[in-house]
Amino acid sequence: MTSRTPTVCPYCAVGCGFYITPNGVEYMQDHPVNEGSLCPKGNVAPDVLNHVERLRYPMMRTGDGWIRVSWSEALDRVAEEMPRALREKGPKALAFLGSAKCTNEENYTFQKIARLMGTNSIDNSARRCHSPTIIALRRMLGTPAMTNPISDLALSDCIFVIGSNLAENHPVVARWILRAKDRGAAVIVADPRVTPTAWLADLHLQLNPGTDIALINGMINVILGEGLEDRSFIRERTRGFEELDVSDYTPERVSSITGLSAADIVRAARLYAKAGASSIVYCMGITQHSCGTENVTACANLALICGQVGRPGTGILPLRGQNNVQGACDMGALADFYPGWRSVDDSGAIDELRRLWNARSLPLGRGLTADMMPDADLRFLYVMGEDIVNSHPAVARRRERLKRGFVVVQDIFLTDTAKLADLVLPAAAWAEKEGTFTSTERRVQWVSRAREPPGDARPDLWILSEVAARLGFDLPHDPEEVLAEINQAVPAYGGICRMNAGRRGGIIWPCPHPDHPGTPVLHTERFSTPDGRARITPVHHPAPERTSPEHPMILITGRVVLHYNSGSMTMRSEGLVKREPELHVDVHPDDAVRFGVADGDTVMIETRWGRARARAKLTPGQKRGTLFMPFHFPETNLVASELLDEKSMMPELKVAACRIWRAD
Amino acid sequence: MKEILVRPERCVGCRSCEIACAVEHSQSRDLFKALSEMPQKRLYVEHVPEHSLAVPMLCRHCEDAPCVGVCPTGALTQDSLTGVVRHNRDLCIGCWTCASVCTYGVIGRDRRARAAIKCDRCPDREIPACVAACPTRALIYGEVEEVSGARRAASALKLAQGVAASSR
């Protein structure tokens, strides 16, 4: 191990590179994504390594306490409980939760164990961030992933940001948008709140929460009405255009739904359609809705009718949340997909894997998703690097139900989920092991080992291969060997190896063979659908969650710059906690007067799902009639809606009718 | 002489500079640092929501810096060549006079050490930590003449584009 080891940031999915040195972080000036700089979380990323609260030894539950056990005792126990549950209740009694923070090799191995045990009940946190992206983009474009690299944004003439506060959540992306602005590009931001991202906008569309489809259909209405669509692109490269009827979505009607002026809708439509190269950037403000899949579909429709896909500076750019969300999904750690995006219903495609894995049979049909697991009759649950209790609204309320079977949690900290476990296995953090991570732009980067894990903690892959061996499966424990198998199981990763993924900036998939340079821009000639054409798919504005006299406000949830997801990492980083220590709720000053709330008051927020206590923060950037709470604090998930998008099983986290009152 | 210059129109308020500054000025600067250490930043990102802006505020190292003039112990001195205002903690008595005259309010206080705390422009680094960390290049490190020149050229281009567009 040298004194300076290149690595990839373990936080969001932008995939920034930096060096770990004995003194902390050193910037990597020549990294193609971040060119050296990092956001606050990246700057303190090494804080989690060697943190005093790191799990150091395997621990078994004894009544209310824990005892330290040896690795062989711990692994034997897993290998005892898993087959027992299988014998007693069949494969439906087993469930597995993979991790968008673990490597591709680890997720691949984890889902393989689940499937060899006969169940498709394997999921990962992508369910809560981008499952609608997966469903919609796979169906429409053939590939469920970002179409162009982030740096391509600098080449856009118009950037349409919808449902993303990237300036806080993916600050490095703002770098490329500012570069486009320097060239004269127009930036449109659609968000109910005045966020730091909205500060970048030339046109800020402060729409009502949950009215994205109406807005986009309204823009399409204007584009078709003014003949701004790309006829030849539609004719040659798409199907389904004739079914796209948006005649109801006149700017005037859309204005009444969204609360925007008709003129702004027309302006946005013209800016997007007339620009030489336009891109759409979206995030969880689009996906975390009970109509999330339709929201993504609407975004793709807009891009397709304007021919804004398949060229530099164009495209559809979903910003993923965790460093390996894309990879965990590519590896098939999903209830509805096997590795390489083989549908769980496609027995032909699965048959190839059956042969590769030398398995007698593999399960068909969708397994349990993360939100369904607490309600299922489980006897065995294996959680790898995921704090499901703090991140799933439904699970937070039904946490006790998870304890009905044997629960194994493998993590770097004793998270709230780990506290429920019967057995806790200490894992190595990202910089203490090797393997590949796939960023939001499909960039696969090899991470080298920079530190020894603390105590007896072990890389997840080592733990999984030891468990597998005890179950009678001979799975490789070396990341390079696993990657070689992934080359065969996941066609887009066919040529990815330690060598090309280990280069500065790694390699962008699809990379079908070892000499392939990678594919930064997708869909240049044809889409990855069977016939090469994209599918335009009509969608309509749904009946939204409505306010009532009892719940007169709409609650929006989201992120703040200093924290990350459930907080299991950032809440242990002093520099971050000090600056953002407690849950707050943003309130417009007019609403504050209406409900008798002053800045700094302790308030209660109640939805029909639950109650939470928070500190009121008055800000004119909050839209009147709405409240905003960051979801890094467990209380927020207690009030978030439990409604689900039936297509993707995404919970409706962004919109819930609520009321607010002073608590003291 | 190089200066740290701020382009508030590019700041997204992410506070990366604050964190990088605090880390750079922590005593241990390493992974095993004592949890009790409270690294303090020397610049402050001020949010101005009414104008949809955030502005990183940091020591300007003013010419004829007022803080240096009023420091009763000589803890603050200004390098005649570089203009950098330096602070000697050993001489500082924590009287707070420097902070009271600072036009920008960017002199902080280390309560435990009873000493003023301010930007030293990272003497151990080629580029100050805040500048290196900034993801949007809202902070730049360069000669004032160069930066002003670039800004003039950019403004001229915008003007020219406007003239060209209106004469079309």
Coordinates of C-alpha atoms in Angstrom, one line a residue, chain A residues 156-512:
Chain A
S156 CA -25.9 21.5 -24.0
D157 CA -27.6 24.6 -25.3
C158 CA -30.6 24.1 -23.0
I159 CA -30.6 22.1 -19.7
F160 CA -34.0 21.3 -18.3
V161 CA -33.7 20.3 -14.6
I162 CA -36.8 18.8 -13.2
G163 CA -37.2 17.3 -9.7
S164 CA -33.5 17.7 -8.8
N165 CA -31.7 19.9 -6.4
L166 CA -28.4 19.0 -7.8
A167 CA -26.6 22.0 -6.5
E168 CA -27.0 20.5 -3.0
N169 CA -27.2 16.8 -3.8
H170 CA -24.7 16.5 -6.6
P171 CA -22.8 19.8 -6.4
V172 CA -20.1 18.7 -8.9
V173 CA -22.8 18.5 -11.6
A174 CA -23.4 22.2 -11.2
R175 CA -19.8 22.7 -12.4
W176 CA -20.8 21.4 -15.9
I177 CA -24.0 23.3 -16.0
L178 CA -22.2 26.5 -15.2
R179 CA -19.8 25.8 -18.0
A180 CA -22.7 25.4 -20.4
K181 CA -24.1 28.8 -19.1
D182 CA -20.7 30.4 -19.9
R183 CA -21.3 29.3 -23.5
G184 CA -24.7 30.9 -23.4
A185 CA -26.9 27.9 -22.6
A186 CA -30.4 28.4 -21.1
V187 CA -31.2 26.6 -17.8
I188 CA -34.8 25.7 -16.9
V189 CA -35.4 24.4 -13.4
A190 CA -38.8 23.0 -12.4
D191 CA -39.1 22.7 -8.7
P192 CA -41.7 23.8 -6.2
R193 CA -39.0 25.3 -4.0
V194 CA -36.4 28.0 -4.6
T195 CA -33.4 25.8 -4.2
P196 CA -29.7 26.6 -4.9
T197 CA -30.3 24.8 -8.2
A198 CA -33.1 27.2 -9.0
W199 CA -30.5 30.0 -8.5
L200 CA -28.8 28.7 -11.6
A201 CA -31.9 28.9 -13.7
D202 CA -32.7 31.4 -16.4
L203 CA -36.3 30.2 -16.0
H204 CA -37.5 28.8 -12.7
L205 CA -40.9 27.0 -12.9
Q206 CA -42.2 26.9 -9.4
L207 CA -44.8 24.3 -10.0
N208 CA -47.3 22.7 -7.6
P209 CA -45.9 19.4 -6.1
G210 CA -46.8 16.3 -8.1
T211 CA -47.8 18.1 -11.4
D212 CA -44.7 17.2 -13.5
I213 CA -46.6 15.2 -16.1
A214 CA -49.1 18.1 -16.7
L215 CA -46.1 20.5 -17.2
I216 CA -44.3 18.2 -19.6
N217 CA -47.5 17.3 -21.5
G218 CA -48.2 21.0 -21.7
M219 CA -44.7 21.6 -23.1
I220 CA -45.3 18.9 -25.7
N221 CA -48.7 20.4 -26.5
V222 CA -46.9 23.7 -27.3
I223 CA -44.1 22.0 -29.3
L224 CA -46.6 20.0 -31.5
G225 CA -48.8 23.1 -31.9
E226 CA -45.9 25.2 -33.1
G227 CA -44.4 22.4 -35.2
L228 CA -41.2 22.4 -33.2
E229 CA -40.9 18.6 -33.0
D230 CA -38.3 16.7 -34.9
R231 CA -40.3 14.9 -37.6
S232 CA -37.5 12.9 -39.2
F233 CA -36.3 11.7 -35.8
I234 CA -39.8 10.6 -34.8
R235 CA -40.3 8.9 -38.2
E236 CA -37.0 7.1 -38.3
R237 CA -36.2 6.3 -34.8
T238 CA -39.4 6.0 -32.7
R239 CA -42.7 4.2 -32.5
G240 CA -45.9 5.1 -30.9
F241 CA -46.0 8.9 -31.7
E242 CA -49.5 8.7 -33.3
E243 CA -50.9 7.6 -29.9
L244 CA -49.4 10.6 -28.1
D245 CA -52.5 12.8 -27.7
V246 CA -51.8 15.9 -25.5
S247 CA -54.5 18.1 -27.0
D248 CA -56.1 18.4 -23.5
Y249 CA -52.9 19.9 -22.1
T250 CA -53.2 23.5 -23.4
P251 CA -51.0 26.0 -21.6
E252 CA -54.1 27.5 -20.0
R253 CA -55.3 24.2 -18.6
V254 CA -51.8 23.2 -17.5
S255 CA -51.4 26.6 -15.9
S256 CA -54.4 25.8 -13.7
I257 CA -53.0 22.4 -12.6
T258 CA -49.4 23.5 -12.1
G259 CA -49.9 27.0 -10.8
L260 CA -47.4 28.3 -13.5
S261 CA -48.2 31.0 -16.0
A262 CA -49.1 29.8 -19.5
A263 CA -46.4 32.1 -20.8
D264 CA -43.7 30.3 -18.8
I265 CA -44.9 27.0 -20.1
V266 CA -44.7 28.2 -23.6
R267 CA -41.3 29.7 -23.0
A268 CA -39.9 26.5 -21.5
A269 CA -41.3 24.5 -24.4
R270 CA -39.7 26.8 -27.0
L271 CA -36.3 27.0 -25.2
Y272 CA -36.1 23.2 -24.9
A273 CA -37.3 22.4 -28.5
K274 CA -35.5 25.0 -30.4
A275 CA -32.0 24.5 -28.8
G276 CA -29.5 22.7 -30.9
A277 CA -28.8 20.3 -28.1
S278 CA -31.0 20.0 -25.0
S279 CA -30.7 17.7 -22.1
I280 CA -33.1 16.7 -19.3
V281 CA -31.7 16.2 -15.8
Y282 CA -33.9 14.7 -13.2
C283 CA -33.7 13.0 -9.8
M284 CA -36.0 11.8 -7.0
G285 CA -38.4 14.8 -7.4
I286 CA -39.5 12.9 -10.5
T287 CA -39.2 9.3 -9.4
Q288 CA -40.4 9.3 -5.8
H289 CA -44.1 9.5 -6.7
S290 CA -46.9 7.0 -7.0
C291 CA -46.8 8.1 -10.7
G292 CA -43.0 7.9 -10.8
T293 CA -42.8 5.6 -13.7
E294 CA -45.2 7.9 -15.7
N295 CA -43.1 10.9 -14.7
V296 CA -40.0 9.4 -16.2
T297 CA -42.0 8.3 -19.2
A298 CA -43.1 11.9 -19.7
C299 CA -39.5 13.2 -19.6
A300 CA -38.4 10.6 -22.2
N301 CA -41.4 11.5 -24.4
L302 CA -40.3 15.1 -24.5
A303 CA -36.7 14.2 -25.4
L304 CA -37.9 11.8 -28.1
I305 CA -40.3 14.0 -29.9
C306 CA -37.6 16.7 -30.1
G307 CA -34.9 14.3 -31.2
Q308 CA -32.8 15.4 -28.2
V309 CA -31.2 12.0 -27.6
G310 CA -28.2 10.3 -29.0
R311 CA -25.9 13.3 -29.6
P312 CA -23.4 15.1 -27.4
G313 CA -25.1 17.6 -25.1
T314 CA -28.5 16.0 -25.4
G315 CA -30.1 13.1 -23.5
I316 CA -31.8 12.1 -20.4
L317 CA -29.7 12.2 -17.2
P318 CA -31.2 10.6 -14.1
L319 CA -28.9 11.5 -11.2
R320 CA -28.5 8.4 -9.0
G321 CA -28.2 8.8 -5.2
Q322 CA -25.6 6.2 -4.0
N323 CA -22.2 5.5 -5.4
N324 CA -23.2 2.1 -6.8
V325 CA -26.9 2.3 -7.5
Q326 CA -26.4 1.8 -11.2
G327 CA -24.0 -1.1 -10.6
A328 CA -26.1 -2.9 -8.0
C329 CA -29.0 -2.9 -10.5
D330 CA -26.8 -3.9 -13.4
M331 CA -25.7 -6.8 -11.2
G332 CA -29.4 -7.9 -10.7
A333 CA -29.7 -7.1 -7.0
L334 CA -33.4 -6.4 -7.8
A335 CA -36.6 -8.3 -7.3
D336 CA -37.6 -7.9 -11.0
F337 CA -34.2 -8.3 -12.8
Y338 CA -31.4 -10.8 -13.0
P339 CA -27.9 -9.6 -13.9
G340 CA -27.7 -7.9 -17.3
W341 CA -31.3 -6.6 -17.1
R342 CA -32.8 -10.1 -17.7
S343 CA -36.4 -9.9 -16.7
V344 CA -37.4 -12.4 -14.0
D345 CA -40.2 -13.4 -16.4
D346 CA -37.9 -14.1 -19.3
S347 CA -37.1 -17.8 -18.9
G348 CA -35.0 -17.9 -22.0
A349 CA -32.6 -15.2 -20.9
I350 CA -32.4 -16.7 -17.4
D351 CA -31.5 -20.0 -18.9
E352 CA -28.2 -18.6 -20.0
L353 CA -27.4 -17.7 -16.4
R354 CA -28.5 -21.1 -15.2
R355 CA -25.9 -22.7 -17.5
L356 CA -23.2 -20.2 -16.5
W357 CA -24.0 -20.8 -12.8
N358 CA -24.3 -24.6 -13.3
A359 CA -27.6 -24.4 -11.4
R360 CA -30.4 -26.9 -11.7
S361 CA -33.1 -24.3 -11.8
L362 CA -33.5 -20.6 -11.1
P363 CA -36.6 -18.8 -9.8
L364 CA -39.1 -17.0 -12.1
G365 CA -41.4 -14.1 -11.3
R366 CA -40.9 -11.0 -9.2
G367 CA -39.8 -11.5 -5.6
L368 CA -40.5 -9.3 -2.6
T369 CA -39.3 -5.7 -2.9
A370 CA -37.8 -4.0 0.1
D371 CA -41.1 -2.3 1.1
M372 CA -43.0 -5.6 0.9
M373 CA -40.5 -7.5 3.1
P374 CA -41.9 -6.5 6.5
D375 CA -45.4 -7.8 5.6
A376 CA -44.2 -11.1 4.2
D377 CA -43.9 -14.2 6.3
L378 CA -40.1 -14.3 6.4
R379 CA -38.0 -16.7 8.3
F380 CA -34.6 -15.4 7.2
L381 CA -33.5 -11.9 6.2
Y382 CA -30.0 -11.0 5.1
V383 CA -29.2 -7.3 4.9
M384 CA -25.9 -6.2 3.4
G385 CA -25.0 -2.5 3.9
E386 CA -28.5 -1.1 4.0
D387 CA -30.3 0.7 6.8
I388 CA -33.8 -0.2 5.8
V389 CA -35.4 0.9 9.0
N390 CA -34.2 4.4 8.6
S391 CA -34.8 4.7 4.9
H392 CA -38.1 3.0 4.0
P393 CA -41.2 4.8 5.2
A394 CA -43.2 1.6 5.4
V395 CA -40.5 -0.4 7.2
A396 CA -39.9 2.4 9.8
R397 CA -43.5 1.8 10.9
R398 CA -43.4 -1.9 10.7
R399 CA -39.9 -2.5 11.9
E400 CA -41.0 -5.0 14.6
R401 CA -42.3 -7.3 11.9
L402 CA -38.9 -7.7 10.5
K403 CA -37.9 -9.5 13.6
R404 CA -40.1 -12.5 13.0
G405 CA -37.3 -14.5 11.5
F406 CA -33.6 -14.7 11.8
V407 CA -32.0 -11.4 10.7
V408 CA -28.4 -11.0 9.6
V409 CA -27.0 -7.5 9.1
Q410 CA -23.6 -7.0 7.5
D411 CA -22.5 -3.3 7.8
I412 CA -19.8 -0.9 8.9
F413 CA -21.8 0.7 11.7
L414 CA -24.4 -0.6 14.2
T415 CA -27.3 1.0 12.3
D416 CA -30.9 1.0 13.5
T417 CA -31.5 -2.0 11.2
A418 CA -28.4 -3.8 12.7
K419 CA -29.9 -3.2 16.2
L420 CA -32.8 -5.4 15.2
A421 CA -30.5 -8.2 14.0
D422 CA -29.7 -11.6 15.5
L423 CA -26.3 -11.6 14.0
V424 CA -24.1 -8.6 13.1
L425 CA -21.2 -9.0 10.7
P426 CA -18.6 -6.3 10.5
A427 CA -17.8 -5.3 7.0
A428 CA -14.9 -3.4 5.4
A429 CA -15.7 0.1 4.1
W430 CA -15.1 1.1 0.5
A431 CA -11.5 2.1 0.8
E432 CA -10.6 -1.1 2.7
K433 CA -11.4 -3.5 -0.1
E434 CA -11.2 -3.8 -3.9
G435 CA -13.7 -4.0 -6.6
T436 CA -15.7 -1.9 -9.1
F437 CA -18.3 0.8 -8.6
T438 CA -20.6 2.1 -11.4
S439 CA -21.4 5.8 -11.2
T440 CA -24.6 7.4 -12.4
E441 CA -23.1 8.0 -15.9
R442 CA -22.3 4.2 -16.2
R443 CA -18.7 4.8 -15.5
V444 CA -17.1 1.7 -14.0
Q445 CA -14.1 2.5 -11.7
W446 CA -11.9 0.1 -9.9
V447 CA -11.3 1.0 -6.3
S448 CA -8.0 -0.1 -4.7
R449 CA -7.5 -0.9 -1.1
A450 CA -6.1 2.0 0.8
R451 CA -6.5 1.0 4.4
E452 CA -6.8 -2.1 6.6
P453 CA -10.3 -2.6 7.9
P454 CA -10.6 -2.1 11.7
G455 CA -10.5 -5.0 14.1
D456 CA -11.8 -8.2 12.5
A457 CA -13.9 -6.5 9.9
R458 CA -13.8 -8.2 6.5
P459 CA -14.7 -7.2 2.9
D460 CA -18.3 -8.1 2.0
L461 CA -17.1 -10.4 -0.8
W462 CA -15.0 -12.4 1.6
I463 CA -17.9 -12.8 4.0
L464 CA -20.3 -13.8 1.2
S465 CA -17.9 -16.4 -0.4
E466 CA -17.4 -17.9 3.1
V467 CA -21.1 -18.2 3.6
A468 CA -21.5 -19.6 0.1
A469 CA -18.9 -22.2 0.7
R470 CA -20.7 -23.4 3.9
L471 CA -23.9 -23.6 1.8
G472 CA -22.1 -25.8 -0.7
F473 CA -21.6 -23.2 -3.4
D474 CA -18.1 -22.7 -4.7
L475 CA -18.1 -18.9 -5.5
P476 CA -15.0 -16.9 -6.1
H477 CA -13.7 -14.7 -3.3
D478 CA -11.4 -12.6 -5.5
P479 CA -13.0 -9.5 -7.0
E480 CA -11.1 -10.0 -10.3
E481 CA -12.4 -13.5 -10.6
V482 CA -16.0 -12.3 -9.9
L483 CA -15.6 -9.6 -12.5
A484 CA -14.5 -12.2 -15.0
E485 CA -17.8 -14.0 -14.4
I486 CA -19.7 -10.7 -14.6
N487 CA -18.1 -10.3 -18.1
Q488 CA -20.2 -13.3 -19.1
A489 CA -23.4 -12.6 -17.1
V490 CA -23.8 -8.9 -18.0
P491 CA -23.2 -8.3 -21.7
A492 CA -22.6 -4.5 -21.2
Y493 CA -19.7 -5.4 -18.9
G494 CA -18.3 -8.0 -21.3
G495 CA -14.9 -6.3 -21.7
I496 CA -14.5 -4.6 -18.3
C497 CA -11.5 -5.7 -16.4
R498 CA -9.3 -4.4 -13.6
M499 CA -7.0 -2.8 -16.1
N500 CA -9.5 -0.6 -18.0
A501 CA -11.7 0.1 -14.9
G502 CA -8.5 1.0 -12.9
R503 CA -7.4 3.7 -15.3
R504 CA -8.1 7.3 -14.4
G505 CA -11.8 7.7 -14.8
G506 CA -12.4 4.0 -15.5
I507 CA -14.5 3.0 -18.4
I508 CA -18.1 3.7 -19.4
W509 CA -20.4 0.7 -20.2
P510 CA -21.4 -0.8 -22.7
C511 CA -18.0 -2.2 -23.1
P512 CA -18.8 -5.5 -24.8

